[in-house]
Amino acid sequence: MKLFFITIALIGVGVLGIAIKLWAKKGGKFAGTCASQNPHLNKEGEACGYCGKLPENCENK
């Protein structure tokens, strides 16, 4: 039972941290989450598999 409460507390801290990040950011959205913006994930310059953007079309460089 003790492990259950520790697990719930850690998950709660994580959710609280994400909520604070969203609240503190202007516009309330995550910036730079597109895989095409990450040079380590997209070494060939391919389009993002989720949204289809190319690296040169991304607004956050």
Short mmCIF file of C-alpha atoms in Angstrom, two decimals:
data_model
loop_
_atom_site.label_atom_id
_atom_site.label_comp_id
_atom_site.label_asym_id
_atom_site.label_seq_id
_atom_site.Cartn_x
_atom_site.Cartn_y
_atom_site.Cartn_z
CA MET A 1 0.00 0.00 0.00
CA LYS A 2 2.92 2.31 0.77
CA LEU A 3 4.33 1.77 -2.73
CA PHE A 4 0.94 2.65 -4.23
CA PHE A 5 0.86 6.02 -2.45
CA ILE A 6 4.45 6.80 -3.43
CA THR A 7 3.63 5.98 -7.07
CA ILE A 8 0.52 8.17 -7.05
CA ALA A 9 2.49 11.02 -5.46
CA LEU A 10 5.24 10.84 -8.11
CA ILE A 11 2.71 10.77 -10.95
CA GLY A 12 0.94 13.74 -9.34
CA VAL A 13 4.18 15.72 -9.18
CA GLY A 14 4.81 15.01 -12.86
CA VAL A 15 1.32 16.08 -13.89
CA LEU A 16 1.61 19.20 -11.73
CA GLY A 17 4.92 20.08 -13.40
CA ILE A 18 3.40 19.77 -16.88
CA ALA A 19 0.40 21.85 -15.80
CA ILE A 20 2.66 24.60 -14.45
CA LYS A 21 4.66 24.61 -17.67
CA LEU A 22 1.49 24.99 -19.76
CA TRP A 23 0.14 27.68 -17.46
CA ALA A 24 3.39 29.68 -17.45
CA LYS A 25 3.96 29.58 -21.23
CA LYS A 26 2.40 32.26 -23.38
CA GLY A 27 -0.41 30.71 -25.39
CA GLY A 28 -0.38 27.55 -23.26
CA LYS A 29 1.14 25.14 -25.76
CA PHE A 30 4.34 23.17 -26.03
CA ALA A 31 6.86 24.78 -28.36
CA GLY A 32 9.15 22.82 -30.63
CA THR A 33 7.53 19.43 -30.23
CA CYS A 34 7.67 18.63 -33.94
CA ALA A 35 10.29 15.97 -34.70
CA SER A 36 11.47 17.83 -37.80
CA GLN A 37 12.86 20.58 -35.53
CA ASN A 38 15.22 18.21 -33.71
CA PRO A 39 18.53 17.77 -35.57
CA HIS A 40 19.31 14.56 -33.65
CA LEU A 41 16.07 12.89 -34.74
CA ASN A 42 15.98 14.26 -38.27
CA LYS A 43 19.46 14.07 -39.73
CA GLU A 44 18.28 13.65 -43.34
CA GLY A 45 15.92 16.66 -43.34
CA GLU A 46 12.77 14.58 -43.88
CA ALA A 47 9.24 15.78 -43.22
CA CYS A 48 7.69 15.17 -39.80
CA GLY A 49 5.72 11.92 -39.72
CA TYR A 50 2.96 13.49 -37.62
CA CYS A 51 2.30 16.93 -39.10
CA GLY A 52 4.18 16.71 -42.42
CA LYS A 53 6.26 19.89 -41.94
CA LEU A 54 9.73 20.13 -43.39
CA PRO A 55 12.51 21.55 -41.18
CA GLU A 56 12.64 24.79 -43.20
CA ASN A 57 8.87 25.32 -42.66
CA CYS A 58 9.07 25.25 -38.85
CA GLU A 59 8.65 28.53 -37.02
CA ASN A 60 10.94 27.69 -34.05
CA LYS A 61 14.52 27.15 -35.17
#
